[in-house]
């Protein structure tokens, strides 16, 4: 049976399409309405329990938000980093990037956030992003589309003098493995916690699970109000078949 999006998400996408067709999405009230609905959806449905990730952020640790979209996680992460440590937020799609910058400009810890309009990948250069007009969080790296900058996490951290990174969140619609390969030195150096969205039948998601198993990372699931628990690869596959996509916390084995 083909996977169907959850009802709440289908309603949200319908709202986006309706507002977009009306032209209101380019207006301040239209943007505010959709972004507010999106944040509510993330807070109460898709990303409940993310506060548990805070325990993996060291006092001297940075956080990297790969695929920041309009900044739901970026805003949370900025409250977790201390002193001179930073949140590095990457978002390649220009409209989402401007929304991210605009939303974070109101954040009380804006000085803790570095913004980059680029996609994390396995090598530095130029690539293409295929835009999904019906889903603002489903743009994908492709062989055609709008031209975007590609950069590796290793390059970004090397340019910054290799600050310690505690947590990396990755939500890139099937290109997770490309992000990991471009951050191999960083990940092997600091062994950060990795919070990754996986998608059913995406080759990149399947490759990601294989790569992280090889790097001795173990999958865990966040349970709202109950913390985290380890899951096996078989359990993870079963959950993906049931849900279509899910967020998974990968922790390094000692």
PDB file of C-alpha atoms in Angstrom:
ATOM      1  CA  UNK A   1       0.000   0.000   0.000  1.00  0.00           C
ATOM      2  CA  UNK A   2       1.502   3.390  -0.937  1.00  0.00           C
ATOM      3  CA  UNK A   3       2.445   5.579   1.988  1.00  0.00           C
ATOM      4  CA  UNK A   4       0.060   8.455   2.803  1.00  0.00           C
ATOM      5  CA  UNK A   5       1.143  11.599   4.604  1.00  0.00           C
ATOM      6  CA  UNK A   6      -0.410  12.149   8.047  1.00  0.00           C
ATOM      7  CA  UNK A   7      -3.704  14.057   7.948  1.00  0.00           C
ATOM      8  CA  UNK A   8      -2.301  17.091   9.769  1.00  0.00           C
ATOM      9  CA  UNK A   9       0.556  17.374   7.286  1.00  0.00           C
ATOM     10  CA  UNK A  10      -1.817  17.022   4.327  1.00  0.00           C
ATOM     11  CA  UNK A  11      -3.948  19.843   5.739  1.00  0.00           C
ATOM     12  CA  UNK A  12      -0.860  22.020   6.185  1.00  0.00           C
ATOM     13  CA  UNK A  13       0.247  21.391   2.594  1.00  0.00           C
ATOM     14  CA  UNK A  14      -3.266  22.178   1.368  1.00  0.00           C
ATOM     15  CA  UNK A  15      -3.112  25.471   3.279  1.00  0.00           C
ATOM     16  CA  UNK A  16       0.259  26.245   1.695  1.00  0.00           C
ATOM     17  CA  UNK A  17      -1.034  25.507  -1.808  1.00  0.00           C
ATOM     18  CA  UNK A  18      -4.192  27.567  -1.240  1.00  0.00           C
ATOM     19  CA  UNK A  19      -2.325  30.568   0.171  1.00  0.00           C
ATOM     20  CA  UNK A  20       0.301  30.301  -2.573  1.00  0.00           C
ATOM     21  CA  UNK A  21      -2.300  30.241  -5.369  1.00  0.00           C
ATOM     22  CA  UNK A  22      -4.024  33.273  -3.888  1.00  0.00           C
ATOM     23  CA  UNK A  23      -0.778  35.244  -3.886  1.00  0.00           C
ATOM     24  CA  UNK A  24      -1.066  35.814  -0.140  1.00  0.00           C
ATOM     25  CA  UNK A  25       2.110  33.831   0.568  1.00  0.00           C
ATOM     26  CA  UNK A  26       4.099  36.794  -0.730  1.00  0.00           C
ATOM     27  CA  UNK A  27       2.330  39.078   1.765  1.00  0.00           C
ATOM     28  CA  UNK A  28       3.321  39.506   5.392  1.00  0.00           C
ATOM     29  CA  UNK A  29      -0.020  38.208   6.809  1.00  0.00           C
ATOM     30  CA  UNK A  30       0.051  35.171   4.501  1.00  0.00           C
ATOM     31  CA  UNK A  31       3.642  34.306   5.409  1.00  0.00           C
ATOM     32  CA  UNK A  32       2.923  34.796   9.095  1.00  0.00           C
ATOM     33  CA  UNK A  33      -0.133  32.521   8.953  1.00  0.00           C
ATOM     34  CA  UNK A  34       1.622  29.675   7.151  1.00  0.00           C
ATOM     35  CA  UNK A  35       4.816  29.899   9.203  1.00  0.00           C
ATOM     36  CA  UNK A  36       2.799  29.912  12.435  1.00  0.00           C
ATOM     37  CA  UNK A  37       0.895  26.800  11.329  1.00  0.00           C
ATOM     38  CA  UNK A  38       4.189  25.129  10.395  1.00  0.00           C
ATOM     39  CA  UNK A  39       5.793  25.867  13.777  1.00  0.00           C
ATOM     40  CA  UNK A  40       2.704  24.583  15.611  1.00  0.00           C
ATOM     41  CA  UNK A  41       2.780  21.389  13.533  1.00  0.00           C
ATOM     42  CA  UNK A  42       6.473  20.821  14.251  1.00  0.00           C
ATOM     43  CA  UNK A  43       6.066  21.590  17.958  1.00  0.00           C
ATOM     44  CA  UNK A  44       3.043  19.415  18.697  1.00  0.00           C
ATOM     45  CA  UNK A  45       3.192  16.647  16.108  1.00  0.00           C
ATOM     46  CA  UNK A  46       6.434  15.989  14.225  1.00  0.00           C
ATOM     47  CA  UNK A  47       9.149  17.114  16.641  1.00  0.00           C
ATOM     48  CA  UNK A  48       7.772  16.550  20.118  1.00  0.00           C
ATOM     49  CA  UNK A  49      10.378  15.586  22.669  1.00  0.00           C
ATOM     50  CA  UNK A  50      13.378  17.204  20.944  1.00  0.00           C
ATOM     51  CA  UNK A  51      14.430  18.816  24.242  1.00  0.00           C
ATOM     52  CA  UNK A  52      16.082  15.489  25.051  1.00  0.00           C
ATOM     53  CA  UNK A  53      18.756  16.350  22.465  1.00  0.00           C
ATOM     54  CA  UNK A  54      20.045  19.089  24.750  1.00  0.00           C
ATOM     55  CA  UNK A  55      21.808  16.526  26.930  1.00  0.00           C
ATOM     56  CA  UNK A  56      24.209  15.817  24.043  1.00  0.00           C
ATOM     57  CA  UNK A  57      25.339  19.438  23.659  1.00  0.00           C
ATOM     58  CA  UNK A  58      28.623  19.995  25.486  1.00  0.00           C
ATOM     59  CA  UNK A  59      29.389  23.288  27.212  1.00  0.00           C
ATOM     60  CA  UNK A  60      31.987  24.045  24.538  1.00  0.00           C
ATOM     61  CA  UNK A  61      30.051  22.483  21.656  1.00  0.00           C
ATOM     62  CA  UNK A  62      28.695  23.856  18.396  1.00  0.00           C
ATOM     63  CA  UNK A  63      25.515  22.649  16.699  1.00  0.00           C
ATOM     64  CA  UNK A  64      25.070  22.315  12.925  1.00  0.00           C
ATOM     65  CA  UNK A  65      21.566  22.524  11.429  1.00  0.00           C
ATOM     66  CA  UNK A  66      21.741  21.040   7.918  1.00  0.00           C
ATOM     67  CA  UNK A  67      18.537  21.781   6.013  1.00  0.00           C
ATOM     68  CA  UNK A  68      17.388  24.509   8.389  1.00  0.00           C
ATOM     69  CA  UNK A  69      14.282  25.475   6.373  1.00  0.00           C
ATOM     70  CA  UNK A  70      12.719  28.465   8.193  1.00  0.00           C
ATOM     71  CA  UNK A  71      14.486  27.751  11.465  1.00  0.00           C
ATOM     72  CA  UNK A  72      12.311  25.638  13.754  1.00  0.00           C
ATOM     73  CA  UNK A  73      15.339  23.741  15.074  1.00  0.00           C
ATOM     74  CA  UNK A  74      17.738  26.663  14.629  1.00  0.00           C
ATOM     75  CA  UNK A  75      15.723  28.719  17.122  1.00  0.00           C
ATOM     76  CA  UNK A  76      15.764  25.895  19.676  1.00  0.00           C
ATOM     77  CA  UNK A  77      19.458  25.164  19.204  1.00  0.00           C
ATOM     78  CA  UNK A  78      20.429  28.827  19.672  1.00  0.00           C
ATOM     79  CA  UNK A  79      19.122  28.609  23.237  1.00  0.00           C
ATOM     80  CA  UNK A  80      21.370  25.634  23.960  1.00  0.00           C
ATOM     81  CA  UNK A  81      24.818  26.843  22.896  1.00  0.00           C
ATOM     82  CA  UNK A  82      26.877  28.741  25.432  1.00  0.00           C
ATOM     83  CA  UNK A  83      29.339  31.637  25.427  1.00  0.00           C
ATOM     84  CA  UNK A  84      31.183  31.923  22.098  1.00  0.00           C
ATOM     85  CA  UNK A  85      29.783  28.693  20.654  1.00  0.00           C
ATOM     86  CA  UNK A  86      27.568  28.839  17.580  1.00  0.00           C
ATOM     87  CA  UNK A  87      24.717  27.291  15.668  1.00  0.00           C
ATOM     88  CA  UNK A  88      25.619  26.938  11.987  1.00  0.00           C
ATOM     89  CA  UNK A  89      22.393  26.945   9.936  1.00  0.00           C
ATOM     90  CA  UNK A  90      22.528  25.796   6.296  1.00  0.00           C
ATOM     91  CA  UNK A  91      19.568  26.271   3.951  1.00  0.00           C
ATOM     92  CA  UNK A  92      20.066  26.208   0.154  1.00  0.00           C
ATOM     93  CA  UNK A  93      16.648  27.394  -1.088  1.00  0.00           C
ATOM     94  CA  UNK A  94      16.677  31.213  -1.378  1.00  0.00           C
ATOM     95  CA  UNK A  95      13.072  31.859  -0.278  1.00  0.00           C
ATOM     96  CA  UNK A  96      13.350  29.591   2.759  1.00  0.00           C
ATOM     97  CA  UNK A  97      16.746  31.123   3.546  1.00  0.00           C
ATOM     98  CA  UNK A  98      15.303  34.645   3.615  1.00  0.00           C
ATOM     99  CA  UNK A  99      12.447  33.443   5.824  1.00  0.00           C
ATOM    100  CA  UNK A 100      15.028  31.813   8.096  1.00  0.00           C
ATOM    101  CA  UNK A 101      17.033  35.044   8.363  1.00  0.00           C
ATOM    102  CA  UNK A 102      13.922  37.130   8.943  1.00  0.00           C
ATOM    103  CA  UNK A 103      12.541  34.831  11.656  1.00  0.00           C
ATOM    104  CA  UNK A 104      15.869  34.507  13.447  1.00  0.00           C
ATOM    105  CA  UNK A 105      16.412  38.291  13.380  1.00  0.00           C
ATOM    106  CA  UNK A 106      13.831  38.424  16.178  1.00  0.00           C
ATOM    107  CA  UNK A 107      15.587  35.725  18.220  1.00  0.00           C
ATOM    108  CA  UNK A 108      17.145  36.967  21.441  1.00  0.00           C
ATOM    109  CA  UNK A 109      20.322  34.970  20.688  1.00  0.00           C
ATOM    110  CA  UNK A 110      20.726  35.929  17.043  1.00  0.00           C
ATOM    111  CA  UNK A 111      24.445  36.530  17.646  1.00  0.00           C
ATOM    112  CA  UNK A 112      24.871  32.808  18.325  1.00  0.00           C
ATOM    113  CA  UNK A 113      23.747  31.876  14.787  1.00  0.00           C
ATOM    114  CA  UNK A 114      25.823  31.713  11.591  1.00  0.00           C
ATOM    115  CA  UNK A 115      23.768  31.520   8.377  1.00  0.00           C
ATOM    116  CA  UNK A 116      24.832  29.988   5.086  1.00  0.00           C
ATOM    117  CA  UNK A 117      22.729  29.767   1.913  1.00  0.00           C
ATOM    118  CA  UNK A 118      24.205  26.502   0.637  1.00  0.00           C
ATOM    119  CA  UNK A 119      23.681  22.745   0.663  1.00  0.00           C
ATOM    120  CA  UNK A 120      25.978  20.403   2.563  1.00  0.00           C
ATOM    121  CA  UNK A 121      27.301  17.705   0.230  1.00  0.00           C
ATOM    122  CA  UNK A 122      30.215  15.320  -0.335  1.00  0.00           C
ATOM    123  CA  UNK A 123      32.317  17.939  -2.147  1.00  0.00           C
ATOM    124  CA  UNK A 124      32.565  21.699  -2.543  1.00  0.00           C
ATOM    125  CA  UNK A 125      31.261  23.261  -5.735  1.00  0.00           C
ATOM    126  CA  UNK A 126      28.028  24.139  -7.490  1.00  0.00           C
ATOM    127  CA  UNK A 127      24.955  21.926  -7.783  1.00  0.00           C
ATOM    128  CA  UNK A 128      21.247  22.022  -8.527  1.00  0.00           C
ATOM    129  CA  UNK A 129      18.193  22.051  -6.299  1.00  0.00           C
ATOM    130  CA  UNK A 130      14.882  20.748  -7.652  1.00  0.00           C
ATOM    131  CA  UNK A 131      12.059  22.791  -6.133  1.00  0.00           C
ATOM    132  CA  UNK A 132       8.768  21.203  -5.140  1.00  0.00           C
ATOM    133  CA  UNK A 133       6.138  23.944  -5.654  1.00  0.00           C
ATOM    134  CA  UNK A 134       3.633  22.075  -3.494  1.00  0.00           C
ATOM    135  CA  UNK A 135       5.876  21.322  -0.527  1.00  0.00           C
ATOM    136  CA  UNK A 136       8.295  23.992   0.803  1.00  0.00           C
ATOM    137  CA  UNK A 137      10.204  21.382   2.832  1.00  0.00           C
ATOM    138  CA  UNK A 138      10.674  18.904  -0.019  1.00  0.00           C
ATOM    139  CA  UNK A 139      13.266  20.581  -2.235  1.00  0.00           C
ATOM    140  CA  UNK A 140      15.992  18.114  -3.289  1.00  0.00           C
ATOM    141  CA  UNK A 141      19.512  18.005  -4.652  1.00  0.00           C
ATOM    142  CA  UNK A 142      19.233  16.977  -8.296  1.00  0.00           C
ATOM    143  CA  UNK A 143      20.828  17.179 -11.747  1.00  0.00           C
ATOM    144  CA  UNK A 144      18.585  20.090 -12.708  1.00  0.00           C
ATOM    145  CA  UNK A 145      16.815  22.996 -11.053  1.00  0.00           C
ATOM    146  CA  UNK A 146      18.125  26.206  -9.543  1.00  0.00           C
ATOM    147  CA  UNK A 147      21.881  26.609  -9.169  1.00  0.00           C
ATOM    148  CA  UNK A 148      23.136  26.474  -5.576  1.00  0.00           C
ATOM    149  CA  UNK A 149      26.436  26.377  -3.722  1.00  0.00           C
ATOM    150  CA  UNK A 150      27.623  23.034  -2.340  1.00  0.00           C
ATOM    151  CA  UNK A 151      29.991  22.831   0.610  1.00  0.00           C
ATOM    152  CA  UNK A 152      31.282  20.055   2.844  1.00  0.00           C
ATOM    153  CA  UNK A 153      30.960  20.195   6.609  1.00  0.00           C
ATOM    154  CA  UNK A 154      34.676  19.436   6.800  1.00  0.00           C
ATOM    155  CA  UNK A 155      35.444  22.567   4.777  1.00  0.00           C
ATOM    156  CA  UNK A 156      33.179  24.717   6.943  1.00  0.00           C
ATOM    157  CA  UNK A 157      34.738  23.523  10.180  1.00  0.00           C
ATOM    158  CA  UNK A 158      38.285  23.724   8.855  1.00  0.00           C
ATOM    159  CA  UNK A 159      37.687  27.368   7.878  1.00  0.00           C
ATOM    160  CA  UNK A 160      36.551  28.038  11.441  1.00  0.00           C
ATOM    161  CA  UNK A 161      39.543  26.370  13.065  1.00  0.00           C
ATOM    162  CA  UNK A 162      37.840  23.061  13.913  1.00  0.00           C
ATOM    163  CA  UNK A 163      35.590  24.095  16.824  1.00  0.00           C
ATOM    164  CA  UNK A 164      34.159  21.170  18.750  1.00  0.00           C
ATOM    165  CA  UNK A 165      30.769  20.053  17.371  1.00  0.00           C
ATOM    166  CA  UNK A 166      28.353  18.244  19.705  1.00  0.00           C
ATOM    167  CA  UNK A 167      25.232  17.795  17.580  1.00  0.00           C
ATOM    168  CA  UNK A 168      24.418  17.717  13.867  1.00  0.00           C
ATOM    169  CA  UNK A 169      20.810  17.749  12.654  1.00  0.00           C
ATOM    170  CA  UNK A 170      20.305  16.596   9.050  1.00  0.00           C
ATOM    171  CA  UNK A 171      17.039  16.978   7.099  1.00  0.00           C
ATOM    172  CA  UNK A 172      17.883  16.940   3.392  1.00  0.00           C
ATOM    173  CA  UNK A 173      15.316  14.779   1.596  1.00  0.00           C
ATOM    174  CA  UNK A 174      17.389  11.729   0.726  1.00  0.00           C
ATOM    175  CA  UNK A 175      20.854  13.318   0.494  1.00  0.00           C
ATOM    176  CA  UNK A 176      21.856  12.438   4.059  1.00  0.00           C
ATOM    177  CA  UNK A 177      24.664  10.156   2.899  1.00  0.00           C
ATOM    178  CA  UNK A 178      26.195  12.999   0.858  1.00  0.00           C
ATOM    179  CA  UNK A 179      26.202  15.220   3.943  1.00  0.00           C
ATOM    180  CA  UNK A 180      27.878  12.501   6.000  1.00  0.00           C
ATOM    181  CA  UNK A 181      30.607  11.820   3.450  1.00  0.00           C
ATOM    182  CA  UNK A 182      31.396  15.533   3.307  1.00  0.00           C
ATOM    183  CA  UNK A 183      31.680  15.612   7.090  1.00  0.00           C
ATOM    184  CA  UNK A 184      33.613  12.401   7.628  1.00  0.00           C
ATOM    185  CA  UNK A 185      36.670  14.059   9.201  1.00  0.00           C
ATOM    186  CA  UNK A 186      34.475  16.172  11.473  1.00  0.00           C
ATOM    187  CA  UNK A 187      32.390  13.202  12.587  1.00  0.00           C
ATOM    188  CA  UNK A 188      35.388  10.957  13.183  1.00  0.00           C
ATOM    189  CA  UNK A 189      37.163  13.746  15.039  1.00  0.00           C
ATOM    190  CA  UNK A 190      34.402  14.710  17.506  1.00  0.00           C
ATOM    191  CA  UNK A 191      31.855  11.868  17.312  1.00  0.00           C
ATOM    192  CA  UNK A 192      28.836  14.201  17.643  1.00  0.00           C
ATOM    193  CA  UNK A 193      25.268  13.035  18.126  1.00  0.00           C
ATOM    194  CA  UNK A 194      23.482  12.904  14.748  1.00  0.00           C
ATOM    195  CA  UNK A 195      19.761  13.684  14.482  1.00  0.00           C
ATOM    196  CA  UNK A 196      18.742  12.567  10.998  1.00  0.00           C
ATOM    197  CA  UNK A 197      15.472  12.446   9.079  1.00  0.00           C
ATOM    198  CA  UNK A 198      15.188   9.176   7.137  1.00  0.00           C
ATOM    199  CA  UNK A 199      12.708   8.586   4.308  1.00  0.00           C
ATOM    200  CA  UNK A 200      11.173   5.339   3.075  1.00  0.00           C
ATOM    201  CA  UNK A 201      12.608   4.008  -0.216  1.00  0.00           C
ATOM    202  CA  UNK A 202      15.201   6.792  -0.465  1.00  0.00           C
ATOM    203  CA  UNK A 203      18.568   5.331  -1.550  1.00  0.00           C
ATOM    204  CA  UNK A 204      20.295   8.091   0.406  1.00  0.00           C
ATOM    205  CA  UNK A 205      18.524   7.104   3.609  1.00  0.00           C
ATOM    206  CA  UNK A 206      19.404   3.438   3.123  1.00  0.00           C
ATOM    207  CA  UNK A 207      23.030   4.388   2.462  1.00  0.00           C
ATOM    208  CA  UNK A 208      23.008   6.573   5.569  1.00  0.00           C
ATOM    209  CA  UNK A 209      22.034   3.679   7.813  1.00  0.00           C
ATOM    210  CA  UNK A 210      24.808   1.553   6.304  1.00  0.00           C
ATOM    211  CA  UNK A 211      27.427   4.317   6.649  1.00  0.00           C
ATOM    212  CA  UNK A 212      26.557   5.019  10.268  1.00  0.00           C
ATOM    213  CA  UNK A 213      26.597   1.328  11.146  1.00  0.00           C
ATOM    214  CA  UNK A 214      30.088   1.140   9.641  1.00  0.00           C
ATOM    215  CA  UNK A 215      31.121   4.190  11.684  1.00  0.00           C
ATOM    216  CA  UNK A 216      29.811   2.467  14.833  1.00  0.00           C
ATOM    217  CA  UNK A 217      26.799   4.722  15.367  1.00  0.00           C
ATOM    218  CA  UNK A 218      23.687   3.133  16.858  1.00  0.00           C
ATOM    219  CA  UNK A 219      20.096   4.273  16.075  1.00  0.00           C
ATOM    220  CA  UNK A 220      17.751   5.524  18.802  1.00  0.00           C
ATOM    221  CA  UNK A 221      14.210   6.864  18.831  1.00  0.00           C
ATOM    222  CA  UNK A 222      12.934   9.800  20.865  1.00  0.00           C
ATOM    223  CA  UNK A 223       9.740   9.054  22.789  1.00  0.00           C
ATOM    224  CA  UNK A 224       7.857  12.118  23.977  1.00  0.00           C
ATOM    225  CA  UNK A 225       7.967  12.223  27.757  1.00  0.00           C
ATOM    226  CA  UNK A 226       9.974   8.992  27.944  1.00  0.00           C
ATOM    227  CA  UNK A 227      13.428   9.964  26.708  1.00  0.00           C
ATOM    228  CA  UNK A 228      15.194   7.815  24.131  1.00  0.00           C
ATOM    229  CA  UNK A 229      15.586   4.114  23.512  1.00  0.00           C
ATOM    230  CA  UNK A 230      17.832   2.148  21.149  1.00  0.00           C
ATOM    231  CA  UNK A 231      16.263   0.449  18.140  1.00  0.00           C
ATOM    232  CA  UNK A 232      17.568  -2.271  15.875  1.00  0.00           C
ATOM    233  CA  UNK A 233      17.968  -1.867  12.125  1.00  0.00           C
ATOM    234  CA  UNK A 234      14.986  -4.170  11.614  1.00  0.00           C
ATOM    235  CA  UNK A 235      12.850  -2.066  13.958  1.00  0.00           C
ATOM    236  CA  UNK A 236      13.958   1.069  12.136  1.00  0.00           C
ATOM    237  CA  UNK A 237      12.987  -0.418   8.775  1.00  0.00           C
ATOM    238  CA  UNK A 238       9.614  -1.480  10.167  1.00  0.00           C
ATOM    239  CA  UNK A 239       8.966   2.030  11.496  1.00  0.00           C
ATOM    240  CA  UNK A 240       9.916   3.545   8.142  1.00  0.00           C
ATOM    241  CA  UNK A 241       7.520   1.212   6.339  1.00  0.00           C
ATOM    242  CA  UNK A 242       4.773   2.289   8.713  1.00  0.00           C
ATOM    243  CA  UNK A 243       5.435   6.035   8.908  1.00  0.00           C
ATOM    244  CA  UNK A 244       7.098   6.822   5.567  1.00  0.00           C
ATOM    245  CA  UNK A 245       9.695   9.027   7.219  1.00  0.00           C
ATOM    246  CA  UNK A 246      11.021   9.578  10.723  1.00  0.00           C
ATOM    247  CA  UNK A 247      13.652  11.367  12.765  1.00  0.00           C
ATOM    248  CA  UNK A 248      16.316   9.093  14.201  1.00  0.00           C
ATOM    249  CA  UNK A 249      19.014   9.882  16.740  1.00  0.00           C
ATOM    250  CA  UNK A 250      22.308   8.141  15.988  1.00  0.00           C
ATOM    251  CA  UNK A 251      24.729   7.971  18.906  1.00  0.00           C
ATOM    252  CA  UNK A 252      28.367   6.869  18.744  1.00  0.00           C
ATOM    253  CA  UNK A 253      29.179   3.610  20.435  1.00  0.00           C
ATOM    254  CA  UNK A 254      31.997   4.027  22.974  1.00  0.00           C
TER     255      UNK A 254
END
